[in-house]
Amino acid sequence: MALEQGWKKFRGHQIFQWLYRKRVSTIDEMSDLSKDTREILKQNYSLASLELRDKQVSSDGTCKYLFALEDGSLIESVLMQFDYGKSICVTSQVGCNMGCAFCASGLTKKKRNLTSGEMVAQVLYVQQDLDKTQDRLSHIVVMGTGEPFDNYENVMNFLSTVNHDRGLGIGARHITISTCGVVPRIYEFAKEHTQYNLAISLHAPNNELRDQLMPVNHAYPLEKLMEAIRYYASENNRRLTFEYILLKGVNDKPEHVKQLAKLLKGLNAYVNLIPYNSVDEHGFKGVDHASAMVFYDALMKQGIRCTIRKEHGADIDAACGQLRIKHLRKEEEGR
Ligand code: SAH
């Protein structure tokens, strides 16, 4: 909701300063605003507050936060430490409707979209945690539970706030949105010409397999997806990422390397090979490092750049949505 009070611009600057620099948690703390101004703000707005329910810290520094939103919904955010900086993985929806066969998030259907404020709040909370050691979040990935392109407007509002100079000032090139392939939104995103990175969860190089793993493929099969991606590439001079979880005996065969190479040929892109975090409820298994290397080498030989994603938080509930599911189960048992 836009605030149309006819206030001077500097009021907005003051409010941004309180929210994102001083990081207050109540409007009353905004002490250089008059009491009347604070009252108007309080009547029209509230600051999204998160209640920490659980926090798991891994030996590699990965930190998983379980939050309750104001309506009691549970969401997760993950802090990951890289050589190049600290990155937060943000949740965009409560549950997810995409139904990918291997993913923990889809075990519960989407309850609702997160507001942009609730996404900003995840970043602020983790940043406040880092303030204690004078560290700074440098990167954001929208790769937590949910499909960001099924909550497009709120995600874009969220990102412009954290990207804004007077917000958290996190560089657009340090922000990545990951989608399972909601084609109409890829076109919309392409037309916005932002500097955010786009990652596509591919996970299968042919329709037969992708249909089995990712129901979204029924609505937007690979031909439509690749057409949208080629349009994006023609409009934006940005390198694309394709995510590909290696699932043992499913999508890790030599024929898949060939199909993948054919699909991606000529694109300014690279494939991020992802070790699978196994989810008890699904039957899939990941591959060992040696098999991942074989796939990697074969793909490189086909002229496709790729990387193997380093595992983070292997000793905690690292897979998307795992910690949340565990808590939901506990709540059910308690009933
Ligand atoms: N809906 C978006 C963003 C959330 S999922 C998308 O599909 O891209 C973020 C990434 O994690 C996706 O590539 C997803 O396929 C992957 N993922 C889901 N479950 C996983 C698991 N158990 N192990 C490893 N990666 C997983």
mmCIF file of C-alpha atoms and ligand atoms in Angstrom:
data_model
loop_
_atom_site.group_PDB
_atom_site.id
_atom_site.type_symbol
_atom_site.label_atom_id
_atom_site.label_comp_id
_atom_site.label_asym_id
_atom_site.label_seq_id
_atom_site.Cartn_x
_atom_site.Cartn_y
_atom_site.Cartn_z
ATOM 1 C CA MET A 1 0.000 0.000 0.000
ATOM 2 C CA ALA A 2 1.456 3.334 -0.985
ATOM 3 C CA LEU A 3 1.399 6.034 1.650
ATOM 4 C CA GLU A 4 -0.080 9.108 0.099
ATOM 5 C CA GLN A 5 0.051 11.582 2.905
ATOM 6 C CA GLY A 6 1.618 14.346 0.852
ATOM 7 C CA TRP A 7 4.608 14.280 3.142
ATOM 8 C CA LYS A 8 7.946 15.696 2.139
ATOM 9 C CA LYS A 9 10.489 13.346 0.608
ATOM 10 C CA PHE A 10 12.813 13.535 3.598
ATOM 11 C CA ARG A 11 10.133 11.857 5.756
ATOM 12 C CA GLY A 12 10.437 8.809 3.551
ATOM 13 C CA HIS A 13 14.208 8.965 3.891
ATOM 14 C CA GLN A 14 13.883 9.198 7.679
ATOM 15 C CA ILE A 15 11.598 6.170 7.768
ATOM 16 C CA PHE A 16 13.927 4.136 5.530
ATOM 17 C CA GLN A 17 16.811 5.119 7.816
ATOM 18 C CA TRP A 18 14.935 3.787 10.853
ATOM 19 C CA LEU A 19 13.874 0.590 9.144
ATOM 20 C CA TYR A 20 16.994 -0.432 7.292
ATOM 21 C CA ARG A 21 19.936 1.326 8.923
ATOM 22 C CA LYS A 22 18.960 1.520 12.583
ATOM 23 C CA ARG A 23 16.764 -1.526 12.114
ATOM 24 C CA VAL A 24 14.144 -0.691 14.760
ATOM 25 C CA SER A 25 11.378 -3.167 15.443
ATOM 26 C CA THR A 26 8.605 -0.706 16.372
ATOM 27 C CA ILE A 27 7.309 2.538 14.865
ATOM 28 C CA ASP A 28 7.512 4.160 18.309
ATOM 29 C CA GLU A 29 11.288 3.914 18.212
ATOM 30 C CA MET A 30 11.369 6.319 15.243
ATOM 31 C CA SER A 31 12.119 9.136 17.636
ATOM 32 C CA ASP A 32 12.739 11.987 15.191
ATOM 33 C CA LEU A 33 9.214 11.649 13.791
ATOM 34 C CA SER A 34 6.489 13.636 15.509
ATOM 35 C CA LYS A 35 3.960 11.779 17.615
ATOM 36 C CA ASP A 36 1.257 12.537 15.033
ATOM 37 C CA THR A 37 3.346 11.123 12.217
ATOM 38 C CA ARG A 38 4.026 7.965 14.198
ATOM 39 C CA GLU A 39 0.294 7.632 14.927
ATOM 40 C CA ILE A 40 -0.568 7.853 11.227
ATOM 41 C CA LEU A 41 2.060 5.250 10.460
ATOM 42 C CA LYS A 42 0.782 2.954 13.197
ATOM 43 C CA GLN A 43 -2.783 3.261 12.000
ATOM 44 C CA ASN A 44 -1.867 2.321 8.437
ATOM 45 C CA TYR A 45 1.061 -0.032 8.744
ATOM 46 C CA SER A 46 2.652 -2.647 10.869
ATOM 47 C CA LEU A 47 6.202 -3.935 10.820
ATOM 48 C CA ALA A 48 6.217 -7.603 9.881
ATOM 49 C CA SER A 49 7.574 -9.406 12.887
ATOM 50 C CA LEU A 50 9.085 -12.861 12.931
ATOM 51 C CA GLU A 51 9.236 -15.054 15.982
ATOM 52 C CA LEU A 52 12.227 -17.382 16.083
ATOM 53 C CA ARG A 53 11.090 -20.956 16.777
ATOM 54 C CA ASP A 54 14.279 -22.873 16.098
ATOM 55 C CA LYS A 55 17.817 -22.238 14.931
ATOM 56 C CA GLN A 56 20.245 -24.900 13.754
ATOM 57 C CA VAL A 57 23.907 -24.100 13.244
ATOM 58 C CA SER A 58 26.028 -26.384 11.102
ATOM 59 C CA SER A 59 29.742 -27.003 11.576
ATOM 60 C CA ASP A 60 30.354 -25.254 8.224
ATOM 61 C CA GLY A 61 28.662 -22.078 9.486
ATOM 62 C CA THR A 62 25.341 -22.630 7.689
ATOM 63 C CA CYS A 63 22.553 -21.404 9.895
ATOM 64 C CA LYS A 64 18.952 -22.411 9.539
ATOM 65 C CA TYR A 65 16.210 -20.269 11.078
ATOM 66 C CA LEU A 66 12.648 -21.429 11.625
ATOM 67 C CA PHE A 67 10.264 -18.491 12.040
ATOM 68 C CA ALA A 68 6.595 -18.172 12.915
ATOM 69 C CA LEU A 69 4.759 -15.420 11.030
ATOM 70 C CA GLU A 70 2.059 -13.367 12.716
ATOM 71 C CA ASP A 71 -0.642 -15.855 11.656
ATOM 72 C CA GLY A 72 1.390 -18.735 13.129
ATOM 73 C CA SER A 73 2.602 -20.052 9.737
ATOM 74 C CA LEU A 74 6.091 -21.531 9.862
ATOM 75 C CA ILE A 75 8.792 -20.559 7.365
ATOM 76 C CA GLU A 76 12.536 -21.124 7.023
ATOM 77 C CA SER A 77 15.459 -18.948 6.048
ATOM 78 C CA VAL A 78 19.025 -20.160 5.631
ATOM 79 C CA LEU A 79 22.280 -18.242 6.034
ATOM 80 C CA MET A 80 25.177 -19.663 4.033
ATOM 81 C CA GLN A 81 28.836 -18.688 4.226
ATOM 82 C CA PHE A 82 30.829 -18.513 1.017
ATOM 83 C CA ASP A 83 34.356 -17.307 0.256
ATOM 84 C CA TYR A 84 32.765 -14.365 -1.540
ATOM 85 C CA GLY A 85 30.387 -13.413 1.250
ATOM 86 C CA LYS A 86 27.294 -14.279 3.209
ATOM 87 C CA SER A 87 24.127 -15.269 1.456
ATOM 88 C CA ILE A 88 20.571 -15.686 2.671
ATOM 89 C CA CYS A 89 18.100 -18.104 1.124
ATOM 90 C CA VAL A 90 14.657 -16.507 1.416
ATOM 91 C CA THR A 91 11.251 -18.210 1.541
ATOM 92 C CA SER A 92 8.598 -16.713 -0.752
ATOM 93 C CA GLN A 93 5.462 -18.747 0.098
ATOM 94 C CA VAL A 94 4.015 -20.729 2.995
ATOM 95 C CA GLY A 95 4.153 -24.211 1.434
ATOM 96 C CA CYS A 96 4.321 -24.689 -2.333
ATOM 97 C CA ASN A 97 1.956 -25.878 -5.061
ATOM 98 C CA MET A 98 4.537 -26.850 -7.660
ATOM 99 C CA GLY A 99 4.665 -30.436 -6.405
ATOM 100 C CA CYS A 100 8.191 -31.381 -7.536
ATOM 101 C CA ALA A 101 8.566 -35.078 -6.827
ATOM 102 C CA PHE A 102 11.863 -34.811 -4.936
ATOM 103 C CA CYS A 103 11.261 -31.680 -2.853
ATOM 104 C CA ALA A 104 10.339 -31.384 0.819
ATOM 105 C CA SER A 105 8.642 -27.991 0.391
ATOM 106 C CA GLY A 106 5.809 -29.386 -1.681
ATOM 107 C CA LEU A 107 4.859 -31.890 1.001
ATOM 108 C CA THR A 108 2.493 -29.212 2.245
ATOM 109 C CA LYS A 109 0.357 -27.271 -0.229
ATOM 110 C CA LYS A 110 0.656 -23.539 -0.513
ATOM 111 C CA LYS A 111 -1.183 -21.824 2.292
ATOM 112 C CA ARG A 112 -0.517 -18.314 1.096
ATOM 113 C CA ASN A 113 1.964 -15.950 -0.503
ATOM 114 C CA LEU A 114 4.371 -14.098 1.704
ATOM 115 C CA THR A 115 4.031 -10.317 1.677
ATOM 116 C CA SER A 116 7.055 -8.340 0.576
ATOM 117 C CA GLY A 117 7.362 -7.164 4.202
ATOM 118 C CA GLU A 118 7.612 -10.757 5.410
ATOM 119 C CA MET A 119 10.425 -11.398 2.946
ATOM 120 C CA VAL A 120 12.217 -8.189 3.939
ATOM 121 C CA ALA A 121 11.790 -9.258 7.584
ATOM 122 C CA GLN A 122 13.723 -12.503 6.951
ATOM 123 C CA VAL A 123 16.649 -10.521 5.576
ATOM 124 C CA LEU A 124 16.510 -7.980 8.411
ATOM 125 C CA TYR A 125 16.371 -10.686 11.088
ATOM 126 C CA VAL A 126 19.407 -12.516 9.745
ATOM 127 C CA GLN A 127 21.248 -9.214 9.226
ATOM 128 C CA GLN A 128 20.511 -8.268 12.842
ATOM 129 C CA ASP A 129 22.002 -11.600 13.898
ATOM 130 C CA LEU A 130 25.100 -10.773 11.834
ATOM 131 C CA ASP A 131 25.267 -7.244 13.282
ATOM 132 C CA LYS A 132 26.556 -8.859 16.501
ATOM 133 C CA THR A 133 29.774 -9.809 14.715
ATOM 134 C CA GLN A 134 29.719 -6.769 12.426
ATOM 135 C CA ASP A 135 29.170 -8.971 9.396
ATOM 136 C CA ARG A 136 27.030 -8.077 6.424
ATOM 137 C CA LEU A 137 24.762 -10.051 4.156
ATOM 138 C CA SER A 138 26.109 -9.606 0.652
ATOM 139 C CA HIS A 139 23.939 -11.963 -1.387
ATOM 140 C CA ILE A 140 20.309 -13.049 -1.581
ATOM 141 C CA VAL A 141 18.874 -16.131 -3.251
ATOM 142 C CA VAL A 142 15.120 -16.526 -3.525
ATOM 143 C CA MET A 143 15.369 -20.295 -3.302
ATOM 144 C CA GLY A 144 13.593 -21.134 -0.076
ATOM 145 C CA THR A 145 10.164 -22.732 0.074
ATOM 146 C CA GLY A 146 7.790 -21.474 -2.607
ATOM 147 C CA GLU A 147 7.806 -20.517 -6.248
ATOM 148 C CA PRO A 148 8.831 -16.852 -6.526
ATOM 149 C CA PHE A 149 7.189 -16.524 -9.951
ATOM 150 C CA ASP A 150 3.905 -17.623 -8.368
ATOM 151 C CA ASN A 151 4.205 -14.560 -6.086
ATOM 152 C CA TYR A 152 5.752 -12.261 -8.623
ATOM 153 C CA GLU A 153 4.711 -8.791 -7.510
ATOM 154 C CA ASN A 154 5.570 -9.239 -3.844
ATOM 155 C CA VAL A 155 8.937 -10.792 -4.682
ATOM 156 C CA MET A 156 9.833 -7.919 -7.016
ATOM 157 C CA ASN A 157 8.763 -5.337 -4.404
ATOM 158 C CA PHE A 158 10.803 -7.132 -1.780
ATOM 159 C CA LEU A 159 13.875 -7.173 -4.002
ATOM 160 C CA SER A 160 13.650 -3.511 -4.920
ATOM 161 C CA THR A 161 13.512 -2.663 -1.213
ATOM 162 C CA VAL A 162 16.561 -4.684 -0.213
ATOM 163 C CA ASN A 163 18.397 -3.560 -3.345
ATOM 164 C CA HIS A 164 17.630 0.149 -2.773
ATOM 165 C CA ASP A 165 20.516 2.387 -1.679
ATOM 166 C CA ARG A 166 18.507 3.519 1.290
ATOM 167 C CA GLY A 167 17.319 -0.013 1.970
ATOM 168 C CA LEU A 168 19.924 -2.672 2.578
ATOM 169 C CA GLY A 169 21.844 -1.773 -0.559
ATOM 170 C CA ILE A 170 22.393 -5.371 -1.627
ATOM 171 C CA GLY A 171 23.609 -5.250 -5.232
ATOM 172 C CA ALA A 172 21.214 -6.541 -7.902
ATOM 173 C CA ARG A 173 23.986 -8.684 -9.342
ATOM 174 C CA HIS A 174 24.219 -10.356 -5.945
ATOM 175 C CA ILE A 175 20.546 -11.335 -6.024
ATOM 176 C CA THR A 176 19.274 -14.550 -7.637
ATOM 177 C CA ILE A 177 15.709 -15.646 -8.306
ATOM 178 C CA SER A 178 15.143 -19.328 -8.900
ATOM 179 C CA THR A 179 12.084 -20.577 -10.776
ATOM 180 C CA CYS A 180 10.829 -24.015 -11.727
ATOM 181 C CA GLY A 181 9.765 -22.516 -15.062
ATOM 182 C CA VAL A 182 6.578 -20.443 -14.895
ATOM 183 C CA VAL A 183 6.822 -19.354 -18.510
ATOM 184 C CA PRO A 184 4.577 -16.219 -18.615
ATOM 185 C CA ARG A 185 6.532 -14.754 -15.699
ATOM 186 C CA ILE A 186 9.840 -15.418 -17.405
ATOM 187 C CA TYR A 187 8.638 -13.177 -20.255
ATOM 188 C CA GLU A 188 7.489 -10.543 -17.784
ATOM 189 C CA PHE A 189 10.779 -10.720 -15.908
ATOM 190 C CA ALA A 190 12.761 -10.501 -19.156
ATOM 191 C CA LYS A 191 10.984 -7.232 -19.997
ATOM 192 C CA GLU A 192 11.890 -5.653 -16.652
ATOM 193 C CA HIS A 193 15.597 -5.620 -17.549
ATOM 194 C CA THR A 194 16.748 -5.889 -13.968
ATOM 195 C CA GLN A 195 20.257 -6.939 -13.076
ATOM 196 C CA TYR A 196 19.038 -9.796 -10.842
ATOM 197 C CA ASN A 197 20.290 -13.248 -11.771
ATOM 198 C CA LEU A 198 17.845 -15.804 -13.048
ATOM 199 C CA ALA A 199 18.202 -19.484 -12.195
ATOM 200 C CA ILE A 200 16.043 -22.154 -13.786
ATOM 201 C CA SER A 201 15.374 -25.431 -12.001
ATOM 202 C CA LEU A 202 15.689 -27.811 -14.902
ATOM 203 C CA HIS A 203 16.492 -31.188 -13.346
ATOM 204 C CA ALA A 204 15.590 -33.134 -16.485
ATOM 205 C CA PRO A 205 16.644 -32.752 -20.149
ATOM 206 C CA ASN A 206 13.583 -34.307 -21.784
ATOM 207 C CA ASN A 207 9.819 -33.893 -21.373
ATOM 208 C CA GLU A 208 9.131 -37.483 -20.376
ATOM 209 C CA LEU A 209 11.411 -37.299 -17.374
ATOM 210 C CA ARG A 210 10.610 -33.706 -16.520
ATOM 211 C CA ASP A 211 6.888 -34.519 -16.548
ATOM 212 C CA GLN A 212 7.557 -37.143 -13.897
ATOM 213 C CA LEU A 213 9.752 -34.961 -11.702
ATOM 214 C CA MET A 214 8.122 -31.558 -12.108
ATOM 215 C CA PRO A 215 4.368 -31.208 -12.731
ATOM 216 C CA VAL A 216 4.926 -27.635 -13.959
ATOM 217 C CA ASN A 217 6.284 -29.269 -17.118
ATOM 218 C CA HIS A 218 2.761 -30.346 -18.096
ATOM 219 C CA ALA A 219 1.714 -26.716 -18.307
ATOM 220 C CA TYR A 220 5.023 -25.414 -19.682
ATOM 221 C CA PRO A 221 6.967 -28.156 -21.461
ATOM 222 C CA LEU A 222 10.639 -27.804 -22.342
ATOM 223 C CA GLU A 223 10.037 -26.266 -25.799
ATOM 224 C CA LYS A 224 7.966 -23.445 -24.265
ATOM 225 C CA LEU A 225 10.416 -23.033 -21.406
ATOM 226 C CA MET A 226 13.440 -22.823 -23.690
ATOM 227 C CA GLU A 227 11.625 -20.383 -25.979
ATOM 228 C CA ALA A 228 10.983 -18.114 -22.987
ATOM 229 C CA ILE A 229 14.576 -18.471 -21.862
ATOM 230 C CA ARG A 230 15.911 -17.604 -25.285
ATOM 231 C CA TYR A 231 13.691 -14.536 -25.237
ATOM 232 C CA TYR A 232 15.093 -13.595 -21.816
ATOM 233 C CA ALA A 233 18.616 -14.079 -23.158
ATOM 234 C CA SER A 234 17.875 -11.870 -26.163
ATOM 235 C CA GLU A 235 16.594 -9.085 -23.898
ATOM 236 C CA ASN A 236 19.170 -9.372 -21.107
ATOM 237 C CA ASN A 237 22.880 -9.727 -21.372
ATOM 238 C CA ARG A 238 23.100 -11.812 -18.212
ATOM 239 C CA ARG A 239 24.446 -15.290 -17.699
ATOM 240 C CA LEU A 240 21.770 -17.833 -16.842
ATOM 241 C CA THR A 241 22.047 -20.630 -14.339
ATOM 242 C CA PHE A 242 20.395 -24.008 -14.810
ATOM 243 C CA GLU A 243 19.993 -26.060 -11.665
ATOM 244 C CA TYR A 244 20.213 -29.792 -12.070
ATOM 245 C CA ILE A 245 19.906 -32.103 -9.066
ATOM 246 C CA LEU A 246 21.676 -35.372 -9.782
ATOM 247 C CA LEU A 247 19.280 -38.165 -8.842
ATOM 248 C CA LYS A 248 20.771 -41.611 -8.840
ATOM 249 C CA GLY A 249 19.561 -43.783 -11.732
ATOM 250 C CA VAL A 250 17.029 -41.135 -12.778
ATOM 251 C CA ASN A 251 18.671 -38.226 -14.626
ATOM 252 C CA ASP A 252 22.370 -39.040 -14.342
ATOM 253 C CA LYS A 253 22.970 -41.180 -17.441
ATOM 254 C CA PRO A 254 25.212 -40.448 -20.460
ATOM 255 C CA GLU A 255 22.137 -39.908 -22.660
ATOM 256 C CA HIS A 256 21.033 -37.159 -20.272
ATOM 257 C CA VAL A 257 24.366 -35.391 -20.702
ATOM 258 C CA LYS A 258 23.838 -35.364 -24.471
ATOM 259 C CA GLN A 259 20.248 -34.141 -24.243
ATOM 260 C CA LEU A 260 21.227 -31.437 -21.784
ATOM 261 C CA ALA A 261 24.053 -30.224 -23.993
ATOM 262 C CA LYS A 262 21.725 -30.054 -26.986
ATOM 263 C CA LEU A 263 19.101 -28.142 -25.032
ATOM 264 C CA LEU A 264 21.504 -25.498 -23.742
ATOM 265 C CA LYS A 265 23.765 -25.111 -26.751
ATOM 266 C CA GLY A 266 24.566 -21.524 -27.642
ATOM 267 C CA LEU A 267 23.129 -20.021 -24.460
ATOM 268 C CA ASN A 268 25.212 -17.860 -22.165
ATOM 269 C CA ALA A 269 24.595 -20.255 -19.311
ATOM 270 C CA TYR A 270 26.098 -22.742 -16.953
ATOM 271 C CA VAL A 271 24.717 -25.766 -15.184
ATOM 272 C CA ASN A 272 24.869 -25.984 -11.432
ATOM 273 C CA LEU A 273 24.922 -29.664 -10.527
ATOM 274 C CA ILE A 274 23.276 -30.008 -7.131
ATOM 275 C CA PRO A 275 23.910 -32.801 -4.654
ATOM 276 C CA TYR A 276 20.510 -34.089 -3.539
ATOM 277 C CA ASN A 277 19.564 -33.638 0.106
ATOM 278 C CA SER A 278 17.514 -36.738 0.630
ATOM 279 C CA VAL A 279 13.978 -36.283 1.883
ATOM 280 C CA ASP A 280 12.622 -39.233 3.900
ATOM 281 C CA GLU A 281 9.170 -39.009 2.327
ATOM 282 C CA HIS A 282 10.484 -39.377 -1.262
ATOM 283 C CA GLY A 283 12.295 -42.416 -2.675
ATOM 284 C CA PHE A 284 15.091 -40.570 -4.512
ATOM 285 C CA LYS A 285 18.780 -40.944 -3.843
ATOM 286 C CA GLY A 286 21.578 -38.578 -4.695
ATOM 287 C CA VAL A 287 24.772 -39.610 -6.448
ATOM 288 C CA ASP A 288 28.201 -39.866 -4.801
ATOM 289 C CA HIS A 289 30.872 -37.312 -5.584
ATOM 290 C CA ALA A 290 32.707 -39.610 -8.035
ATOM 291 C CA SER A 291 29.542 -40.093 -10.138
ATOM 292 C CA ALA A 292 28.852 -36.358 -10.026
ATOM 293 C CA MET A 293 32.382 -35.799 -11.377
ATOM 294 C CA VAL A 294 31.740 -38.224 -14.244
ATOM 295 C CA PHE A 295 28.583 -36.288 -15.202
ATOM 296 C CA TYR A 296 30.464 -33.000 -14.799
ATOM 297 C CA ASP A 297 33.360 -34.097 -17.038
ATOM 298 C CA ALA A 298 31.023 -35.428 -19.711
ATOM 299 C CA LEU A 299 29.026 -32.195 -19.762
ATOM 300 C CA MET A 300 32.176 -30.054 -19.943
ATOM 301 C CA LYS A 301 33.358 -32.195 -22.851
ATOM 302 C CA GLN A 302 30.120 -31.315 -24.634
ATOM 303 C CA GLY A 303 31.063 -27.657 -24.247
ATOM 304 C CA ILE A 304 28.633 -26.842 -21.422
ATOM 305 C CA ARG A 305 30.092 -24.984 -18.473
ATOM 306 C CA CYS A 306 29.111 -26.432 -15.148
ATOM 307 C CA THR A 307 29.895 -26.449 -11.453
ATOM 308 C CA ILE A 308 29.118 -28.885 -8.675
ATOM 309 C CA ARG A 309 27.363 -27.100 -5.828
ATOM 310 C CA LYS A 310 29.160 -27.366 -2.521
ATOM 311 C CA GLU A 311 26.979 -28.931 0.105
ATOM 312 C CA HIS A 312 25.946 -26.661 2.921
ATOM 313 C CA GLY A 313 24.726 -27.727 6.305
ATOM 314 C CA ALA A 314 24.903 -31.451 5.569
ATOM 315 C CA ASP A 315 24.761 -32.117 9.317
ATOM 316 C CA ILE A 316 21.511 -30.167 9.856
ATOM 317 C CA ASP A 317 18.069 -30.338 8.175
ATOM 318 C CA ALA A 318 19.449 -28.636 5.119
ATOM 319 C CA ALA A 319 16.980 -29.456 2.350
ATOM 320 C CA CYS A 320 14.415 -26.797 1.494
ATOM 321 C CA GLY A 321 11.521 -27.103 3.850
ATOM 322 C CA GLN A 322 12.926 -29.970 5.917
ATOM 323 C CA LEU A 323 13.121 -28.181 9.240
ATOM 324 C CA ARG A 324 9.628 -26.779 8.747
ATOM 325 C CA ILE A 325 8.188 -30.224 7.951
ATOM 326 C CA LYS A 326 9.821 -31.651 11.054
ATOM 327 C CA HIS A 327 8.159 -29.019 13.211
ATOM 328 C CA LEU A 328 4.770 -29.410 11.513
ATOM 329 C CA ARG A 329 4.954 -33.173 12.193
ATOM 330 C CA LYS A 330 5.799 -32.495 15.835
ATOM 331 C CA GLU A 331 2.808 -30.167 16.123
ATOM 332 C CA GLU A 332 0.558 -32.860 14.605
ATOM 333 C CA GLU A 333 1.841 -35.495 17.024
ATOM 334 C CA GLY A 334 1.226 -33.094 19.913
ATOM 335 C CA ARG A 335 -2.460 -32.793 18.996
HETATM 336 N N1 SAH B 1 10.477 -22.904 -6.682
HETATM 337 C C1 SAH B 1 11.761 -22.394 -7.026
HETATM 338 C C2 SAH B 1 12.622 -21.989 -5.852
HETATM 339 C C3 SAH B 1 12.636 -22.879 -4.637
HETATM 340 S S1 SAH B 1 13.484 -24.427 -4.772
HETATM 341 C C4 SAH B 1 12.488 -23.378 -7.938
HETATM 342 O O1 SAH B 1 11.952 -24.442 -8.192
HETATM 343 O O2 SAH B 1 13.543 -23.047 -8.423
HETATM 344 C C5 SAH B 1 15.182 -24.043 -4.921
HETATM 345 C C6 SAH B 1 16.020 -25.138 -5.582
HETATM 346 O O3 SAH B 1 16.211 -26.250 -4.677
HETATM 347 C C7 SAH B 1 15.364 -25.725 -6.813
HETATM 348 O O4 SAH B 1 16.310 -25.924 -7.823
HETATM 349 C C8 SAH B 1 14.831 -27.032 -6.282
HETATM 350 O O5 SAH B 1 14.558 -27.918 -7.308
HETATM 351 C C9 SAH B 1 15.947 -27.450 -5.351
HETATM 352 N N2 SAH B 1 15.604 -28.502 -4.394
HETATM 353 C C10 SAH B 1 14.408 -28.834 -3.906
HETATM 354 N N3 SAH B 1 14.490 -29.881 -3.069
HETATM 355 C C11 SAH B 1 15.792 -30.212 -3.006
HETATM 356 C C12 SAH B 1 16.522 -31.222 -2.325
HETATM 357 N N4 SAH B 1 15.912 -32.069 -1.504
HETATM 358 N N5 SAH B 1 17.867 -31.299 -2.504
HETATM 359 C C13 SAH B 1 18.492 -30.407 -3.321
HETATM 360 N N6 SAH B 1 17.861 -29.433 -3.984
HETATM 361 C C14 SAH B 1 16.528 -29.339 -3.848
#
